JSON list of C-alpha atoms in Angstrom, two decimals:
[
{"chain": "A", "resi": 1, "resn": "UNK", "atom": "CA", "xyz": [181.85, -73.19, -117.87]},
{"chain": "A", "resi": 2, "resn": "UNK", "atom": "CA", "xyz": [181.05, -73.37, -113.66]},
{"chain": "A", "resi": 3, "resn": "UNK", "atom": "CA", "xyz": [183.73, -72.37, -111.55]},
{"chain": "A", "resi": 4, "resn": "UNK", "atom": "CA", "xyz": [185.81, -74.83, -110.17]},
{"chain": "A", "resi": 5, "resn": "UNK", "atom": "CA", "xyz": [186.28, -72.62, -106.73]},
{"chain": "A", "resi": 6, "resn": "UNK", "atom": "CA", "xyz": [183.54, -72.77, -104.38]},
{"chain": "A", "resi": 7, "resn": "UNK", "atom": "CA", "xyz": [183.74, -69.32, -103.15]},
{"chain": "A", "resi": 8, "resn": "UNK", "atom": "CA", "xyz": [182.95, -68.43, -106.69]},
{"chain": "A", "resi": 9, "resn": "UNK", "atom": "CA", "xyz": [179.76, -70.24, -107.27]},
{"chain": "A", "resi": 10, "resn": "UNK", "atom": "CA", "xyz": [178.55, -69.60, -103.94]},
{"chain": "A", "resi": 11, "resn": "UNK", "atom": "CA", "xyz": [178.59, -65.74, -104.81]},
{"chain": "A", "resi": 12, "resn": "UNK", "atom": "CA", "xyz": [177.05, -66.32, -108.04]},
{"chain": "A", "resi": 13, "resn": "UNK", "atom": "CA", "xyz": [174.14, -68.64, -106.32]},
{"chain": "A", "resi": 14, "resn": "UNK", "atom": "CA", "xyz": [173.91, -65.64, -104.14]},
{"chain": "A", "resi": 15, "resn": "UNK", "atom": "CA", "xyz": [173.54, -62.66, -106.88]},
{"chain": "A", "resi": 16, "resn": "UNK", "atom": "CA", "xyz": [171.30, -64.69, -109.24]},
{"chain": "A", "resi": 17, "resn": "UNK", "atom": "CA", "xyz": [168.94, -65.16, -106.05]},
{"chain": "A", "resi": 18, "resn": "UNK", "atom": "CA", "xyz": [168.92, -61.33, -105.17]},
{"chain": "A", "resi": 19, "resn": "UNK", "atom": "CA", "xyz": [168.55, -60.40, -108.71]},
{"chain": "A", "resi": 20, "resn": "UNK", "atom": "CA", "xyz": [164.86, -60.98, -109.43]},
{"chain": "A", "resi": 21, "resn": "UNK", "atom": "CA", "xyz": [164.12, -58.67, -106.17]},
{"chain": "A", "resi": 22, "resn": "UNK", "atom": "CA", "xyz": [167.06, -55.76, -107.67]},
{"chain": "A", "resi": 23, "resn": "UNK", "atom": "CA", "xyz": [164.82, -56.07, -111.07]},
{"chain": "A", "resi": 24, "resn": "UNK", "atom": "CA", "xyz": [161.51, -55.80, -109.33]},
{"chain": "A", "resi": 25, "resn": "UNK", "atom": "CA", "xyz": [163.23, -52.62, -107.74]},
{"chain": "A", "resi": 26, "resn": "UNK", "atom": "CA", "xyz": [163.81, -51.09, -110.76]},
{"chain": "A", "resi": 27, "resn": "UNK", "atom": "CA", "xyz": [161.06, -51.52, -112.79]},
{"chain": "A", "resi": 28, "resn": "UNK", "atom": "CA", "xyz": [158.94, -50.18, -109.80]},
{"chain": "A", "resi": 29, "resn": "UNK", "atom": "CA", "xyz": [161.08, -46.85, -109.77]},
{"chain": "A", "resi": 30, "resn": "UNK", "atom": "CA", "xyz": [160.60, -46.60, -113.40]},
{"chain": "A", "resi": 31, "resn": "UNK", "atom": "CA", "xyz": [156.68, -47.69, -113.78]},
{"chain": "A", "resi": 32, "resn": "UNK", "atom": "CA", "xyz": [154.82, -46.00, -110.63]},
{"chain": "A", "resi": 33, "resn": "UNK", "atom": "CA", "xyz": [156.21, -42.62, -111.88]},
{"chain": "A", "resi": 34, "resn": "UNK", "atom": "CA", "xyz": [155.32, -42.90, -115.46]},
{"chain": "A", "resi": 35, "resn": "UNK", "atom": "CA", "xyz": [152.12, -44.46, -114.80]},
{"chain": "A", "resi": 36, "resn": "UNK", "atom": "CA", "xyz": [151.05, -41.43, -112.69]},
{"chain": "A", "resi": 37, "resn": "UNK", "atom": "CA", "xyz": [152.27, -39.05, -115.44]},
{"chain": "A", "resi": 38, "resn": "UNK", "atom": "CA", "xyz": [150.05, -41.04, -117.92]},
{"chain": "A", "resi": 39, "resn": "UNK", "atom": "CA", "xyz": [146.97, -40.74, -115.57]},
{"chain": "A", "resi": 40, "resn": "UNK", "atom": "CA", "xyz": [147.53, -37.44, -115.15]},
{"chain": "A", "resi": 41, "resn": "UNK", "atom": "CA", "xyz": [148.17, -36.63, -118.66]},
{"chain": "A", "resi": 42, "resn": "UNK", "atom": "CA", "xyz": [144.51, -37.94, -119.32]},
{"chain": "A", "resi": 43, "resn": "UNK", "atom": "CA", "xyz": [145.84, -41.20, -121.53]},
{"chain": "A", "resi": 44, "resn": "UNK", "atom": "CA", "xyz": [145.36, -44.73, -119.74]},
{"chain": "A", "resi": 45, "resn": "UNK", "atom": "CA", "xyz": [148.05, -45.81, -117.73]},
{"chain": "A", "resi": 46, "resn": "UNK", "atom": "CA", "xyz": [148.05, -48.99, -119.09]},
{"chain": "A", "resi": 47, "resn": "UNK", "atom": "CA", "xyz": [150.85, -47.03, -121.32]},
{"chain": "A", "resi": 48, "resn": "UNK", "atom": "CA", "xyz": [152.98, -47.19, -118.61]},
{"chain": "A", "resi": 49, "resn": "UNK", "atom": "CA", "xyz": [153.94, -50.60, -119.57]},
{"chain": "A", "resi": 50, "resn": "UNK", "atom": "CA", "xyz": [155.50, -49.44, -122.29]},
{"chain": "A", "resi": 51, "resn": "UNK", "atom": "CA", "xyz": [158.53, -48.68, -120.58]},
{"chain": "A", "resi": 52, "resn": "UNK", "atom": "CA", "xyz": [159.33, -52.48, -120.14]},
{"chain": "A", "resi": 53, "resn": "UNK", "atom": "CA", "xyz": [159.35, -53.02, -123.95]},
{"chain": "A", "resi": 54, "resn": "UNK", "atom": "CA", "xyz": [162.47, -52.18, -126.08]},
{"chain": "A", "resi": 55, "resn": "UNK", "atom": "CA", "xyz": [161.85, -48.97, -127.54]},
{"chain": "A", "resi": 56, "resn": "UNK", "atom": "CA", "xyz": [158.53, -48.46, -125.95]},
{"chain": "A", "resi": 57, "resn": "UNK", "atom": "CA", "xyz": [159.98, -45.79, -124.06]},
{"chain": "A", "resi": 58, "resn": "UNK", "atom": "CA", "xyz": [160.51, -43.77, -126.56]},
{"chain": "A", "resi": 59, "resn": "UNK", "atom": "CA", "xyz": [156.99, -44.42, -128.40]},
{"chain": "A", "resi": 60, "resn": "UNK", "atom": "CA", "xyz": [155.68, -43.62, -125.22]},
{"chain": "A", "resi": 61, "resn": "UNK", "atom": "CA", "xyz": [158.15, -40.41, -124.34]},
{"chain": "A", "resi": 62, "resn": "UNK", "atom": "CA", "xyz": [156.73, -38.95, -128.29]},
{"chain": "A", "resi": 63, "resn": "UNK", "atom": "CA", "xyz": [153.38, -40.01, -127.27]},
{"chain": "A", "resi": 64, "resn": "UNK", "atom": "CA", "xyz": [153.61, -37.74, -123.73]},
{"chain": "A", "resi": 65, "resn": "UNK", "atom": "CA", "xyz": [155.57, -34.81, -125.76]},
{"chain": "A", "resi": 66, "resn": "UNK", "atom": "CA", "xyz": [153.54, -34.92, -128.61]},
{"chain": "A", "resi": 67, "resn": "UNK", "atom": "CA", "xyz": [149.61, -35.34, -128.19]},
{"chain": "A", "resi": 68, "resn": "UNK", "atom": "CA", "xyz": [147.39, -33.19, -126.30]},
{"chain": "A", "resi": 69, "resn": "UNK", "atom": "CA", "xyz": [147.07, -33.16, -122.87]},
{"chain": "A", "resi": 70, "resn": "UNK", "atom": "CA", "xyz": [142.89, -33.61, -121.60]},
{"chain": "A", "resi": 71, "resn": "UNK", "atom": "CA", "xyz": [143.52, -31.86, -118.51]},
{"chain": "A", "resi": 72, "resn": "UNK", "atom": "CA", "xyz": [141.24, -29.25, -116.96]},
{"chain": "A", "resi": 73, "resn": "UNK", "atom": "CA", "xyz": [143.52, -25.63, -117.47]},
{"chain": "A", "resi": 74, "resn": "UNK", "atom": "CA", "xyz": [144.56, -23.96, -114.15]},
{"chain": "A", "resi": 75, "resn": "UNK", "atom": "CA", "xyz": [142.18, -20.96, -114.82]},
{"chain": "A", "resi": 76, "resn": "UNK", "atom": "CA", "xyz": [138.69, -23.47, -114.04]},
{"chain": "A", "resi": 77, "resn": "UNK", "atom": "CA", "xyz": [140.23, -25.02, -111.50]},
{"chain": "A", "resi": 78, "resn": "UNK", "atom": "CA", "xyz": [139.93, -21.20, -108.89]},
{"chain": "A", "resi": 79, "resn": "UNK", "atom": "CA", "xyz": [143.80, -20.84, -109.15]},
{"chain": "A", "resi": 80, "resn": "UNK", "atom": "CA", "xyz": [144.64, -17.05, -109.57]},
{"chain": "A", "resi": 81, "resn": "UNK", "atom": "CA", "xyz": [146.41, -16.74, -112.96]},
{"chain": "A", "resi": 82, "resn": "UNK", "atom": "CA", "xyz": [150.32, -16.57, -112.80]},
{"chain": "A", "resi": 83, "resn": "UNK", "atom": "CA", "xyz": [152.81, -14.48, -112.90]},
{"chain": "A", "resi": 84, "resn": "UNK", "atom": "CA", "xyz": [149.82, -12.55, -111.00]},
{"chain": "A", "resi": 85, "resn": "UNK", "atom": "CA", "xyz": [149.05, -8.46, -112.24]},
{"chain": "A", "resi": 86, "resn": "UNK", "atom": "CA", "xyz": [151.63, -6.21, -112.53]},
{"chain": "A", "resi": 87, "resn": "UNK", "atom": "CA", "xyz": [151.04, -3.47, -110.74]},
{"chain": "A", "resi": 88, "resn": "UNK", "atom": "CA", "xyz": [150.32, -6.10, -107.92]},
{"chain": "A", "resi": 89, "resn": "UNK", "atom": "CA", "xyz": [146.57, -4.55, -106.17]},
{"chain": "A", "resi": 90, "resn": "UNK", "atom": "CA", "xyz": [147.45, -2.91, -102.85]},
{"chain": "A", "resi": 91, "resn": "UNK", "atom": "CA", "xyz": [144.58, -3.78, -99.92]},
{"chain": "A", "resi": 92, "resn": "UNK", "atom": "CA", "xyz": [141.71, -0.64, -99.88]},
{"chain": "A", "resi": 93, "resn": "UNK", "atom": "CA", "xyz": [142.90, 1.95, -96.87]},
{"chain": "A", "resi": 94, "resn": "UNK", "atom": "CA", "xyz": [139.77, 3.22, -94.92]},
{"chain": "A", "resi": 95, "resn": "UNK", "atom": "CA", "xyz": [138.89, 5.65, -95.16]},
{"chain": "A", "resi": 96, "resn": "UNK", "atom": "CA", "xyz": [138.30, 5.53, -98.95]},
{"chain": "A", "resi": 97, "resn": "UNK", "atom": "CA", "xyz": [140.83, 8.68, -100.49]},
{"chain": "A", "resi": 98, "resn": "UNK", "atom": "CA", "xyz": [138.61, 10.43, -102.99]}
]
């Protein structure tokens, strides 16, 4: 099953040792983000992990879509409400026009 031409296994020798650090890669571009959506979310971020089982991502994707959110709403956080009034409030002209 090895290759008999040296070229060959040298290159594979060479892949399989860059490989763990190409995985590592990836699941760092996939976990940071989703574990900062979790945290955010309000659900532990533990459930990040998820994403590295078979089919956890999906569990976890129905678990984000699905379930409530505990996050504080916009309005108690001193954010004006958007879209913002229609008609928008001019600024007062001085003198006051009576």
């Amino acid at each position: 099953m090895y290759p008999s031409d040296p070229a060959t296994a040298h290159a594979l020798h060479a892949f399989f040792a860059v490989l763990p650090f190409i995985i590592l890669i990836g699941v760092t571009i996939v976990l940071v983000p989703t574990w900062l959506i979790c945290k955010k979310a309000g659900f532990s971020p533990w459930l990040a992990l998820l994403m590295l089982v078979p089919l956890g991502n999906l569990i976890l994707l129905y678990i984000l879509a699905f379930a409530d959110w505990r996050v504080v709403p916009i309005d108690q956080l001193g954010y004006p409400p958007y879209p913002p009034p229609y008609p928008p409030q001019y600024p007062p002209q001085y003198p006051p026009q009576t």
